[in-house]
Short mmCIF file of C-alpha atoms and ligand atoms in Angstrom, two decimals:
data_model
loop_
_atom_site.label_atom_id
_atom_site.label_comp_id
_atom_site.label_asym_id
_atom_site.label_seq_id
_atom_site.Cartn_x
_atom_site.Cartn_y
_atom_site.Cartn_z
CA MET A 216 -0.13 -0.36 -0.07
CA SER A 217 1.58 3.74 -1.06
CA GLN A 218 1.54 5.97 1.89
CA PRO A 219 1.17 9.32 0.99
CA GLU A 220 4.02 11.85 1.40
CA SER A 221 2.43 13.34 4.38
CA ALA A 222 2.22 10.03 6.61
CA ALA A 223 5.07 11.47 9.06
CA THR A 224 4.84 11.65 13.07
CA HIS A 225 3.77 15.49 13.66
CA ARG A 226 4.46 17.23 16.80
CA ASN A 227 2.46 19.78 19.03
CA PHE A 228 3.95 23.24 18.84
CA ILE A 229 4.41 24.61 21.55
CA GLY A 230 6.37 28.29 22.89
CA GLY A 231 7.95 28.05 19.51
CA LYS A 232 9.09 24.62 19.46
CA TRP A 233 7.71 21.44 17.54
CA ILE A 234 7.87 19.34 20.71
CA GLU A 235 6.21 15.52 21.76
CA SER A 236 3.50 15.02 23.88
CA VAL A 237 4.91 14.40 27.68
CA SER A 238 2.94 10.97 26.89
CA GLY A 239 4.86 9.72 24.50
CA GLU A 240 1.50 8.47 22.69
CA THR A 241 0.53 8.86 19.51
CA TYR A 242 -2.16 8.30 17.04
CA ARG A 243 -3.07 8.14 13.29
CA THR A 244 -5.53 9.56 11.28
CA VAL A 245 -6.56 7.57 7.76
CA ASN A 246 -7.83 8.54 4.61
CA PRO A 247 -11.73 8.18 4.61
CA ALA A 248 -11.60 7.25 1.05
CA ARG A 249 -9.14 4.33 1.83
CA PRO A 250 -8.89 3.74 5.54
CA SER A 251 -6.04 1.37 4.90
CA GLN A 252 -3.73 4.69 4.12
CA VAL A 253 -2.56 6.30 7.12
CA VAL A 254 -2.43 10.22 6.69
CA GLY A 255 -0.23 10.73 9.95
CA GLU A 256 0.62 10.21 13.31
CA PHE A 257 -0.20 13.21 15.89
CA GLN A 258 0.84 13.89 19.42
CA ALA A 259 -1.80 12.42 22.06
CA SER A 260 -1.65 15.13 24.24
CA VAL A 261 -2.78 14.93 27.93
CA PRO A 262 -3.52 17.72 30.67
CA GLN A 263 -0.11 18.24 31.06
CA ASP A 264 0.91 19.58 27.42
CA ALA A 265 -2.80 21.69 27.67
CA GLU A 266 -0.81 23.32 30.54
CA ASN A 267 2.28 24.06 29.09
CA ALA A 268 0.39 25.40 26.08
CA ILE A 269 -1.65 27.79 28.18
CA ILE A 270 1.81 28.72 30.11
CA ALA A 271 3.34 29.38 26.83
CA ALA A 272 0.67 31.60 25.33
CA ALA A 273 0.18 33.37 28.83
CA ALA A 274 3.87 34.34 28.84
CA ALA A 275 3.88 35.78 25.01
CA ALA A 276 0.37 37.58 25.41
CA PRO A 277 1.88 40.75 27.18
CA GLY A 278 3.88 41.45 24.45
CA TRP A 279 1.89 40.40 22.14
CA GLY A 280 -0.80 42.45 22.91
CA ARG A 281 1.11 45.96 23.59
CA MET A 282 2.14 45.58 19.59
CA PRO A 283 0.75 48.28 17.51
CA ALA A 284 -2.15 46.54 15.90
CA PRO A 285 -1.21 47.65 12.63
CA GLN A 286 1.86 45.81 13.29
CA ARG A 287 0.23 42.50 14.06
CA GLY A 288 -1.66 43.14 10.66
CA SER A 289 0.95 42.85 9.14
CA LEU A 290 2.36 39.86 10.14
CA LEU A 291 -1.42 38.05 9.13
CA TYR A 292 -0.62 39.22 6.10
CA LYS A 293 2.62 37.68 5.39
CA ALA A 294 1.23 34.48 7.02
CA LEU A 295 -1.82 35.32 4.12
CA ASN A 296 0.84 35.09 1.41
CA ILE A 297 2.34 32.01 3.11
CA ILE A 298 -1.57 30.26 2.57
CA GLU A 299 -1.77 30.99 -1.05
CA ARG A 300 1.42 29.60 -2.09
CA ARG A 301 0.69 26.45 -0.04
CA ALA A 302 -2.76 26.41 -1.11
CA ASP A 303 -2.99 23.62 -2.91
CA GLU A 304 -1.27 21.56 -0.44
CA LEU A 305 -3.27 22.45 1.72
CA ALA A 306 -6.79 21.67 -0.31
CA ARG A 307 -4.94 18.05 -0.72
CA ALA A 308 -4.70 17.58 3.39
CA ILE A 309 -8.21 18.46 3.70
CA THR A 310 -9.34 15.91 1.22
CA ILE A 311 -7.11 13.04 2.16
CA GLU A 312 -7.70 13.89 5.96
CA GLU A 313 -11.71 14.48 5.88
CA GLY A 314 -12.98 13.76 2.77
CA LYS A 315 -14.67 16.61 0.86
CA PRO A 316 -14.23 16.73 -2.12
CA ILE A 317 -11.40 18.69 -4.05
CA ALA A 318 -13.42 21.65 -5.33
CA ASP A 319 -14.44 21.65 -1.66
CA SER A 320 -11.43 22.07 -0.08
CA THR A 321 -10.16 24.65 -2.25
CA GLY A 322 -13.05 26.61 -1.70
CA GLU A 323 -12.46 26.74 2.19
CA VAL A 324 -8.85 27.57 1.69
CA LYS A 325 -9.62 30.20 -0.28
CA ARG A 326 -12.53 31.39 2.37
CA ALA A 327 -9.35 31.25 4.76
CA MET A 328 -7.47 33.56 2.70
CA ASN A 329 -10.41 36.30 2.79
CA ILE A 330 -10.43 35.74 6.39
CA LEU A 331 -6.90 36.84 6.67
CA GLU A 332 -6.77 39.64 4.82
CA TYR A 333 -10.21 41.20 6.22
CA ALA A 334 -8.79 40.39 10.07
CA ALA A 335 -5.17 41.93 9.10
CA GLY A 336 -6.89 44.89 7.07
CA GLU A 337 -8.63 45.07 10.75
CA GLY A 338 -5.22 46.09 12.47
CA ARG A 339 -5.53 49.73 10.96
CA ARG A 340 -9.61 49.84 12.26
CA LEU A 341 -10.41 48.14 15.68
CA PHE A 342 -11.97 51.43 15.95
CA GLY A 343 -13.51 52.61 20.01
CA TYR A 344 -15.22 55.57 20.03
CA THR A 345 -15.43 59.49 21.47
CA THR A 346 -18.52 61.27 22.76
CA PRO A 347 -18.67 64.66 24.76
CA SER A 348 -18.18 63.84 28.67
CA GLU A 349 -21.15 65.62 30.74
CA LEU A 350 -18.25 67.22 32.33
CA PRO A 351 -16.23 70.35 31.04
CA ASP A 352 -12.25 69.56 29.91
CA THR A 353 -12.84 65.78 29.94
CA ALA A 354 -12.37 63.64 27.77
CA ALA A 355 -14.31 60.39 27.32
CA TYR A 356 -13.41 57.51 25.09
CA THR A 357 -13.48 53.67 24.93
CA PHE A 358 -10.76 51.50 23.24
CA LYS A 359 -10.58 47.42 23.10
CA ARG A 360 -7.88 45.39 24.86
CA PRO A 361 -7.24 42.19 24.31
CA LEU A 362 -8.35 39.23 26.43
CA GLY A 363 -5.01 37.50 27.07
CA VAL A 364 -5.16 33.87 26.48
CA VAL A 365 -8.00 32.47 24.03
CA SER A 366 -8.40 28.26 23.65
CA ILE A 367 -9.64 27.67 20.16
CA ILE A 368 -11.53 24.17 19.68
CA THR A 369 -12.64 23.52 16.64
CA PRO A 370 -14.44 20.64 14.78
CA TRP A 371 -13.49 18.19 11.37
CA ASN A 372 -15.54 19.22 8.91
CA PHE A 373 -13.60 22.50 8.07
CA PRO A 374 -10.61 21.74 9.10
CA VAL A 375 -9.05 24.76 7.72
CA ALA A 376 -11.81 27.69 7.59
CA ILE A 377 -13.36 27.22 11.13
CA PRO A 378 -9.81 27.67 12.50
CA VAL A 379 -8.40 30.27 10.87
CA TRP A 380 -12.13 32.35 11.43
CA LYS A 381 -11.27 31.87 15.43
CA ILE A 382 -7.02 32.48 14.81
CA ALA A 383 -6.93 35.47 12.55
CA PRO A 384 -9.21 37.52 14.81
CA ALA A 385 -7.88 36.56 18.19
CA LEU A 386 -4.11 37.51 17.20
CA ILE A 387 -5.00 40.85 15.36
CA CYS A 388 -6.88 41.68 18.83
CA GLY A 389 -4.17 40.90 20.55
CA ASN A 390 -4.20 37.76 22.44
CA ALA A 391 -2.21 34.45 22.59
CA ILE A 392 -3.68 31.08 21.26
CA VAL A 393 -4.16 27.45 22.32
CA PHE A 394 -5.49 25.44 19.22
CA LYS A 395 -7.21 21.79 19.63
CA PRO A 396 -8.36 20.86 16.21
CA ALA A 397 -11.03 17.88 16.22
CA SER A 398 -8.89 14.56 16.69
CA GLY A 399 -9.91 13.71 12.88
CA ALA A 400 -8.63 16.55 11.37
CA PRO A 401 -4.84 17.89 12.63
CA LEU A 402 -2.81 17.70 9.38
CA ALA A 403 -4.59 20.64 8.63
CA ALA A 404 -4.76 22.06 11.81
CA THR A 405 -0.16 21.77 11.39
CA ILE A 406 0.14 23.42 8.13
CA ILE A 407 -1.58 25.68 9.46
CA ALA A 408 1.16 26.15 12.60
CA GLU A 409 3.88 25.98 10.27
CA MET A 410 2.11 28.97 8.28
CA PHE A 411 2.06 30.95 11.19
CA GLU A 412 5.34 29.59 12.20
CA GLU A 413 6.88 31.01 8.99
CA ALA A 414 5.24 34.10 9.53
CA GLY A 415 6.94 35.12 12.08
CA LEU A 416 4.64 35.42 15.08
CA PRO A 417 6.48 35.98 18.65
CA THR A 418 7.55 32.93 20.75
CA GLY A 419 4.10 31.53 22.41
CA VAL A 420 1.35 33.69 20.21
CA PHE A 421 0.77 30.53 18.33
CA ASN A 422 0.19 27.35 20.22
CA LEU A 423 -1.26 24.08 18.66
CA ILE A 424 -1.88 20.77 20.37
CA THR A 425 -3.54 17.98 18.94
CA GLY A 426 -5.48 15.19 20.88
CA PRO A 427 -8.94 14.12 22.64
CA GLY A 428 -11.30 16.91 23.59
CA GLY A 429 -12.21 14.45 26.06
CA SER A 430 -8.98 14.53 27.69
CA ILE A 431 -7.53 18.02 27.37
CA GLY A 432 -10.93 20.03 27.09
CA ASN A 433 -11.37 20.91 30.67
CA THR A 434 -7.93 22.25 31.02
CA LEU A 435 -8.51 24.11 27.96
CA VAL A 436 -11.47 25.28 29.56
CA ASP A 437 -10.83 25.94 33.11
CA ASP A 438 -7.27 27.06 33.73
CA PRO A 439 -7.43 30.30 34.95
CA ARG A 440 -4.94 31.53 32.67
CA VAL A 441 -7.62 31.50 29.80
CA ASN A 442 -9.63 34.10 29.16
CA ALA A 443 -12.13 33.08 27.05
CA ILE A 444 -12.61 30.41 24.61
CA SER A 445 -14.46 30.05 20.87
CA PHE A 446 -15.20 26.58 20.09
CA THR A 447 -17.39 25.34 17.28
CA GLY A 448 -18.33 21.70 17.26
CA SER A 449 -21.92 19.63 18.46
CA THR A 450 -24.48 21.15 20.57
CA GLU A 451 -23.85 18.81 23.37
CA ILE A 452 -20.07 19.48 23.63
CA GLY A 453 -20.71 23.32 23.37
CA THR A 454 -23.19 23.23 25.94
CA ARG A 455 -20.86 21.25 28.61
CA ILE A 456 -18.45 23.92 27.69
CA TYR A 457 -20.31 26.86 27.44
CA ALA A 458 -21.18 25.91 31.61
CA ARG A 459 -17.96 25.39 32.54
CA GLY A 460 -16.72 28.78 31.31
CA ALA A 461 -20.04 30.63 32.63
CA GLU A 462 -19.22 29.07 35.84
CA ALA A 463 -15.68 30.82 35.72
CA LEU A 464 -17.08 33.72 34.42
CA LYS A 465 -15.27 33.50 31.06
CA LYS A 466 -16.09 34.86 27.80
CA VAL A 467 -17.59 31.76 25.43
CA GLN A 468 -18.62 31.79 22.27
CA ALA A 469 -20.19 28.49 21.12
CA GLU A 470 -21.21 27.82 17.47
CA LEU A 471 -23.48 24.39 17.78
CA GLY A 472 -25.21 22.07 15.51
CA GLY A 473 -27.64 23.12 12.66
CA LYS A 474 -31.06 21.42 10.71
CA ASN A 475 -31.28 23.60 8.02
CA ALA A 476 -34.26 23.66 5.93
CA ALA A 477 -34.99 25.41 2.31
CA ILE A 478 -38.71 26.49 1.37
CA VAL A 479 -39.71 26.27 -2.20
CA MET A 480 -42.91 28.28 -2.47
CA ASN A 481 -45.04 28.04 -5.54
CA ASP A 482 -44.17 30.82 -7.12
CA ALA A 483 -40.24 29.49 -7.06
CA ASP A 484 -37.84 29.68 -10.05
CA LEU A 485 -37.28 25.85 -10.07
CA ASP A 486 -33.99 25.98 -12.01
CA LYS A 487 -33.01 28.34 -9.04
CA ALA A 488 -34.39 26.20 -6.34
CA VAL A 489 -33.68 22.15 -7.27
CA PRO A 490 -29.34 22.87 -7.76
CA GLY A 491 -29.67 25.03 -4.66
CA ILE A 492 -31.35 22.33 -2.89
CA VAL A 493 -28.82 19.41 -4.36
CA GLN A 494 -26.06 21.58 -3.52
CA GLY A 495 -27.02 22.50 -0.37
CA ALA A 496 -27.88 18.83 1.40
CA PHE A 497 -25.48 17.04 -0.83
CA GLY A 498 -22.70 19.03 -1.46
CA SER A 499 -19.42 18.09 1.37
CA THR A 500 -21.26 14.82 1.84
CA GLY A 501 -24.22 16.73 3.65
CA GLN A 502 -21.10 17.33 6.28
CA ARG A 503 -21.51 21.21 6.74
CA CYS A 504 -22.90 22.78 9.76
CA THR A 505 -25.37 24.97 6.82
CA ALA A 506 -26.17 21.93 4.82
CA THR A 507 -30.05 22.09 4.22
CA SER A 508 -31.11 18.59 5.50
CA ARG A 509 -35.12 19.60 5.28
CA ALA A 510 -36.49 21.02 2.16
CA ILE A 511 -40.14 22.27 2.94
CA VAL A 512 -42.35 22.56 -0.49
CA GLU A 513 -45.38 24.02 -0.87
CA LYS A 514 -47.94 21.25 -2.26
CA ASP A 515 -48.63 22.73 -5.60
CA VAL A 516 -45.15 22.83 -6.86
CA PHE A 517 -44.40 18.96 -4.66
CA GLY A 518 -44.67 16.64 -7.53
CA GLU A 519 -42.95 18.51 -10.38
CA PHE A 520 -39.75 19.59 -7.62
CA MET A 521 -39.64 15.69 -6.23
CA ASP A 522 -38.93 14.43 -10.05
CA ARG A 523 -36.69 17.16 -10.75
CA LEU A 524 -35.02 16.39 -7.09
CA ILE A 525 -34.16 12.76 -7.68
CA GLU A 526 -33.62 13.30 -11.61
CA GLN A 527 -30.47 15.96 -10.80
CA THR A 528 -29.39 13.49 -7.18
CA LYS A 529 -29.25 10.79 -9.67
CA ALA A 530 -26.67 12.29 -11.78
CA LEU A 531 -24.18 13.02 -9.10
CA THR A 532 -21.12 11.15 -9.16
CA ILE A 533 -19.65 9.10 -5.69
CA GLY A 534 -16.19 8.67 -5.39
CA ASP A 535 -12.38 9.50 -3.98
CA GLY A 536 -12.81 13.63 -3.58
CA ILE A 537 -9.50 13.91 -4.78
CA ASP A 538 -10.78 13.10 -8.12
CA PRO A 539 -11.88 16.49 -8.95
CA SER A 540 -15.04 14.27 -11.18
CA ASN A 541 -16.87 13.23 -8.47
CA ASP A 542 -19.50 15.64 -6.56
CA ILE A 543 -20.16 13.26 -3.43
CA ALA A 544 -17.16 11.77 -1.20
CA PRO A 545 -16.98 9.31 1.28
CA LEU A 546 -18.38 10.55 4.97
CA SER A 547 -15.39 11.74 7.42
CA SER A 548 -14.69 8.64 9.87
CA LYS A 549 -15.94 5.22 10.19
CA SER A 550 -18.28 6.66 13.19
CA GLN A 551 -20.13 9.08 10.99
CA PHE A 552 -20.18 6.77 8.65
CA ASP A 553 -21.98 4.68 11.37
CA THR A 554 -24.26 7.56 12.68
CA VAL A 555 -25.33 8.07 9.27
CA ARG A 556 -26.57 4.49 8.42
CA GLU A 557 -28.37 4.18 11.78
CA TYR A 558 -30.20 7.40 10.77
CA ILE A 559 -31.11 5.74 7.25
CA GLY A 560 -32.68 2.58 9.16
CA VAL A 561 -34.27 5.25 11.88
CA GLY A 562 -35.90 6.77 9.25
CA THR A 563 -37.42 3.98 7.44
CA GLU A 564 -38.70 2.66 11.10
CA GLU A 565 -39.92 5.61 12.02
CA GLY A 566 -42.27 5.77 9.04
CA ALA A 567 -40.44 8.13 6.94
CA LYS A 568 -40.33 6.88 2.74
CA LEU A 569 -37.12 6.08 1.60
CA VAL A 570 -37.80 7.84 -2.49
CA PHE A 571 -33.79 7.77 -3.51
CA GLY A 572 -30.64 5.94 -2.36
CA GLY A 573 -30.51 4.72 1.11
CA HIS A 574 -27.57 2.27 0.66
CA VAL A 575 -23.85 2.01 1.76
CA LEU A 576 -21.45 1.31 -0.69
CA GLU A 577 -19.78 -2.02 0.21
CA GLY A 578 -17.29 -4.00 -2.04
CA PRO A 579 -13.72 -3.84 -3.71
CA GLU A 580 -14.05 -1.35 -5.70
CA TRP A 581 -15.17 0.85 -2.83
CA GLU A 582 -11.28 0.13 -0.77
CA GLY A 583 -13.31 0.21 2.26
CA GLY A 584 -14.42 3.63 1.80
CA TYR A 585 -16.86 5.09 3.83
CA TYR A 586 -19.19 6.47 1.52
CA VAL A 587 -23.14 6.48 1.60
CA GLU A 588 -25.24 7.40 -1.57
CA PRO A 589 -27.66 10.23 -1.30
CA THR A 590 -30.45 9.88 0.21
CA ILE A 591 -34.26 11.25 0.04
CA PHE A 592 -37.06 10.35 2.39
CA THR A 593 -40.58 12.35 2.11
CA ASP A 594 -43.82 11.12 4.17
CA VAL A 595 -41.32 11.92 7.32
CA PRO A 596 -43.48 12.44 10.59
CA LEU A 597 -42.54 15.72 12.38
CA ASN A 598 -41.78 14.54 15.42
CA SER A 599 -39.31 11.81 14.02
CA ARG A 600 -35.73 11.54 14.86
CA ILE A 601 -34.78 12.48 11.35
CA ALA A 602 -37.23 15.34 10.98
CA GLN A 603 -35.49 16.54 14.21
CA GLU A 604 -31.77 15.70 15.44
CA GLU A 605 -28.60 16.72 12.80
CA ILE A 606 -27.81 13.83 11.08
CA PHE A 607 -24.54 15.47 9.39
CA GLY A 608 -24.61 13.09 6.23
CA PRO A 609 -25.83 13.19 2.72
CA VAL A 610 -29.46 12.79 3.73
CA LEU A 611 -32.67 15.15 2.92
CA THR A 612 -36.16 14.96 4.49
CA VAL A 613 -38.69 16.79 2.45
CA PHE A 614 -42.13 17.81 3.40
CA GLU A 615 -45.37 19.43 1.85
CA ALA A 616 -46.43 22.41 3.13
CA ASP A 617 -49.71 24.17 2.72
CA GLY A 618 -48.50 27.76 2.07
CA VAL A 619 -46.44 29.70 3.73
CA GLU A 620 -47.29 29.70 7.22
CA ASP A 621 -47.63 25.75 7.41
CA ALA A 622 -43.67 25.96 5.80
CA VAL A 623 -42.17 28.20 8.19
CA ARG A 624 -43.81 26.55 11.30
CA ILE A 625 -42.32 23.37 9.91
CA SER A 626 -38.74 25.00 9.48
CA ASN A 627 -39.48 26.46 12.82
CA SER A 628 -39.97 23.75 14.54
CA VAL A 629 -36.71 22.07 15.75
CA GLN A 630 -34.37 22.78 18.32
CA PHE A 631 -31.86 24.38 16.13
CA GLY A 632 -31.31 27.79 14.47
CA LEU A 633 -28.45 28.10 12.42
CA SER A 634 -29.38 28.79 8.74
CA SER A 635 -32.56 29.29 6.39
CA SER A 636 -33.42 30.07 2.52
CA ILE A 637 -36.41 30.47 0.69
CA TYR A 638 -37.34 30.71 -2.94
CA THR A 639 -40.07 32.78 -3.88
CA ARG A 640 -40.40 35.41 -6.48
CA ASP A 641 -42.96 37.38 -3.89
CA LEU A 642 -40.79 40.17 -2.23
CA VAL A 643 -43.38 40.33 0.31
CA LEU A 644 -43.58 37.05 1.59
CA ALA A 645 -39.83 37.05 1.42
CA HIS A 646 -39.90 39.68 4.20
CA GLU A 647 -42.39 38.60 6.08
CA TYR A 648 -40.43 35.05 6.27
CA ILE A 649 -37.52 36.90 6.96
CA ASN A 650 -38.56 38.27 10.16
CA THR A 651 -40.08 35.12 11.43
CA VAL A 652 -37.93 32.60 10.64
CA GLU A 653 -35.72 31.63 13.57
CA THR A 654 -32.69 31.22 12.30
CA GLY A 655 -29.36 33.60 12.89
CA MET A 656 -28.70 33.32 8.86
CA VAL A 657 -31.39 33.84 6.27
CA HIS A 658 -31.05 33.20 2.54
CA VAL A 659 -33.80 34.41 -0.10
CA ASN A 660 -33.36 32.29 -3.32
CA ALA A 661 -29.89 30.63 -2.42
CA PRO A 662 -29.11 27.78 -0.47
CA THR A 663 -28.76 27.50 3.04
CA LEU A 664 -25.62 27.41 2.82
CA GLY A 665 -22.17 29.42 3.54
CA GLY A 666 -21.73 33.32 4.46
CA GLU A 667 -19.24 36.29 3.63
CA VAL A 668 -16.44 36.53 5.92
CA HIS A 669 -17.30 40.78 7.03
CA LEU A 670 -21.12 39.66 7.92
CA PRO A 671 -21.62 37.99 10.99
CA PHE A 672 -22.14 33.78 11.34
CA GLY A 673 -23.92 31.88 13.62
CA GLY A 674 -27.56 30.85 14.61
CA LEU A 675 -29.91 31.02 17.55
CA LYS A 676 -31.65 28.37 19.79
CA ALA A 677 -29.28 25.60 20.04
CA SER A 678 -27.21 26.47 16.90
CA GLY A 679 -25.33 28.84 19.03
CA VAL A 680 -24.69 30.88 22.00
CA GLY A 681 -22.11 33.57 22.86
CA GLN A 682 -20.89 36.62 20.47
CA ARG A 683 -21.07 35.81 16.34
CA GLU A 684 -18.21 35.09 14.80
CA GLN A 685 -16.95 37.12 11.72
CA GLY A 686 -17.93 40.16 11.17
CA THR A 687 -17.44 43.35 13.30
CA GLU A 688 -19.05 41.30 15.82
CA GLY A 689 -15.98 38.44 15.67
CA PHE A 690 -13.62 41.28 16.59
CA ASP A 691 -15.64 42.27 19.79
CA PHE A 692 -15.78 38.99 21.09
CA TYR A 693 -12.16 39.27 21.18
CA THR A 694 -11.77 42.19 22.91
CA GLU A 695 -12.67 43.96 26.09
CA THR A 696 -14.37 47.40 26.06
CA ILE A 697 -12.53 49.55 28.18
CA THR A 698 -14.01 53.37 29.12
CA ALA A 699 -11.46 56.16 29.66
CA TYR A 700 -12.35 59.69 31.17
CA ILE A 701 -9.56 62.01 31.06
CA ASP A 702 -9.92 65.40 33.22
CA TYR A 703 -7.89 67.87 32.03
CA SER A 704 -8.63 71.18 33.15
CA ALA A 705 -6.29 73.10 35.27
CA GLY A 706 -6.50 72.90 38.93
CA ASN A 707 -8.68 71.36 41.42
CA ARG A 708 -12.41 71.52 39.90
CA GLU A 709 -16.06 70.55 41.90
CA ARG A 710 -17.07 67.62 40.03
CA SER A 711 -20.14 65.59 40.46
CA ARG A 712 -19.98 61.32 40.79
CA PHE A 713 -23.41 59.34 40.48
CA ILE A 714 -21.75 56.10 40.38
P1 NDP B 880 -17.87 17.41 18.41
O1 NDP B 880 -18.46 18.57 19.49
O2 NDP B 880 -17.39 16.27 18.73
O3 NDP B 880 -15.72 18.24 18.70
C1 NDP B 880 -15.95 19.56 18.31
C2 NDP B 880 -14.65 19.77 19.26
O4 NDP B 880 -14.50 19.55 20.60
C3 NDP B 880 -13.23 18.73 18.72
O5 NDP B 880 -11.95 19.26 18.50
C4 NDP B 880 -13.20 17.64 20.01
O6 NDP B 880 -12.30 17.25 20.21
C5 NDP B 880 -13.95 18.80 21.09
N1 NDP B 880 -14.14 18.31 22.11
C6 NDP B 880 -14.70 17.22 22.67
N2 NDP B 880 -15.27 16.38 23.80
C7 NDP B 880 -14.47 18.02 24.30
C8 NDP B 880 -14.69 18.33 25.84
N3 NDP B 880 -15.54 17.83 26.42
N4 NDP B 880 -13.80 19.43 26.61
C9 NDP B 880 -13.60 20.32 25.10
N5 NDP B 880 -13.43 20.13 23.68
C10 NDP B 880 -13.90 18.99 23.34
O7 NDP B 880 -17.91 17.84 16.83
P2 NDP B 880 -17.59 17.84 16.09
O8 NDP B 880 -16.22 17.63 15.20
O9 NDP B 880 -18.09 16.02 15.56
O10 NDP B 880 -18.17 18.82 14.76
C11 NDP B 880 -19.34 18.06 13.85
C12 NDP B 880 -20.75 19.50 14.74
O11 NDP B 880 -19.76 20.92 14.31
C13 NDP B 880 -21.87 19.35 13.98
O12 NDP B 880 -22.38 19.44 15.16
C14 NDP B 880 -21.73 20.28 13.25
O13 NDP B 880 -23.04 21.45 13.13
C15 NDP B 880 -20.93 21.59 14.63
N6 NDP B 880 -20.67 22.48 13.42
C16 NDP B 880 -20.92 24.23 13.76
C17 NDP B 880 -20.62 24.95 12.88
C18 NDP B 880 -21.29 26.60 13.36
O14 NDP B 880 -20.68 27.15 12.94
N7 NDP B 880 -22.26 26.30 13.69
C19 NDP B 880 -19.59 25.28 11.80
C20 NDP B 880 -19.37 23.81 11.71
C21 NDP B 880 -19.48 22.55 11.98
P3 NDP B 880 -12.03 15.48 19.63
O15 NDP B 880 -12.59 15.77 18.03
O16 NDP B 880 -11.05 15.35 20.01
O17 NDP B 880 -13.31 14.86 19.90
#
């Protein structure tokens, strides 16, 4: 079996040095398209490694925080140039480790570049404001101060974009970071650390530790030298982290799961709606937090929508994501594969009608890869598990709706509230929908997917808590706002103090 060039042993990056875990243990990741292929060996870190990384970050934070923000921005621009130079390598690393089609990986790297560009420029803004004081000869203004040390904990499904959309704003705001990527995607994280090292960040500003969240996660949250935690992942783990952080009065940002719905009204342009929903449901093998996992279709157009949906889904090609001709790649891991397979079984048991797909692809030609066909259910009971729970795979549930109110009722019937969309030509209806749908991001005549880096990203309800990521809100999370009053009057002066 030939090994990819990256099947090496990788280390943690702590205090400017590439070092082994004090545990002396490593673990492997494999290519989900061909699990016999080892992608790399990574450090199985333990709490002592996490503490060492926090100590390094705490030592670096004051100096980094005092460096003028435009100078920090120059270092981020260097990181941007490096990521641009290594973009193909990084995209390939995503695909061989996480599985997603190479075009999606390339798009993800581009997204990370956009974030770096945006954050680097913020070094020349990071605005506070001035306002007239109620007292004479007094200046009053606000400014932003870094938090200190931030723990960054990320999922495997966007192993480059999500880390960078946390790391870049954290750094430009003057914080030192400890970055713990998902155990399933440490290769991309290692390359990101190499890029920031090459960009010339001061020692200890950027620290990477790999290994199981279950054993090192508590240290990254509880250690008193950690001032804030930025987490993206499941609602279950995020809820625990939020509670632990709150106990210590730390800032916590938690971006969590989704169960996103796209509504198709009778007047929708199906030439737009059907491909948008196919892309939303099955692109990146359904492993996006903003994936379309529900389509809610008004009844007059339901039949035609289903015919076109099945026809376009049939045309999707399945195979190794490294081959650019494949639309659907494997699920990212054995545990994702087992989960999605289980949900497909549960859907049928709960009375939903399987109208397309539903099989796993096994046999020598699939090389043990974690492939599941794109799968479509109709007649789905609203309270069933496949209607309510995040599946995180290429499974679409389709509901029939009787008018817009019914469609929005179905859309809002889940605990999640990340992203949503509606296809309609009626502007009045679209605005009514925007004002009532319970999601943090809303799209009209476009898929539930994605977002732009200079606009806030995040969800309502069980999809997120804490300040939004990206946009100007993203910088607010990584800073404290300080209010300053300066009395520049000559001599003593009577002044009233209310507080
Ligand atoms: P998990 O919640 O399982 O893991 C996320 C991260 O948390 C990983 O790095 C994991 O480490 C770590 N972790 C696990 N246990 C702990 C713990 N006790 N303390 C601290 N950290 C811990 O999520 P997944 O990686 O499976 O990612 C998929 C989920 O992410 C989906 O629910 C998806 O919707 C959500 N997501 C949300 C987005 C959003 O912006 N709203 C965007 C993208 C994904 P380890 O891997 O070692 O277990």
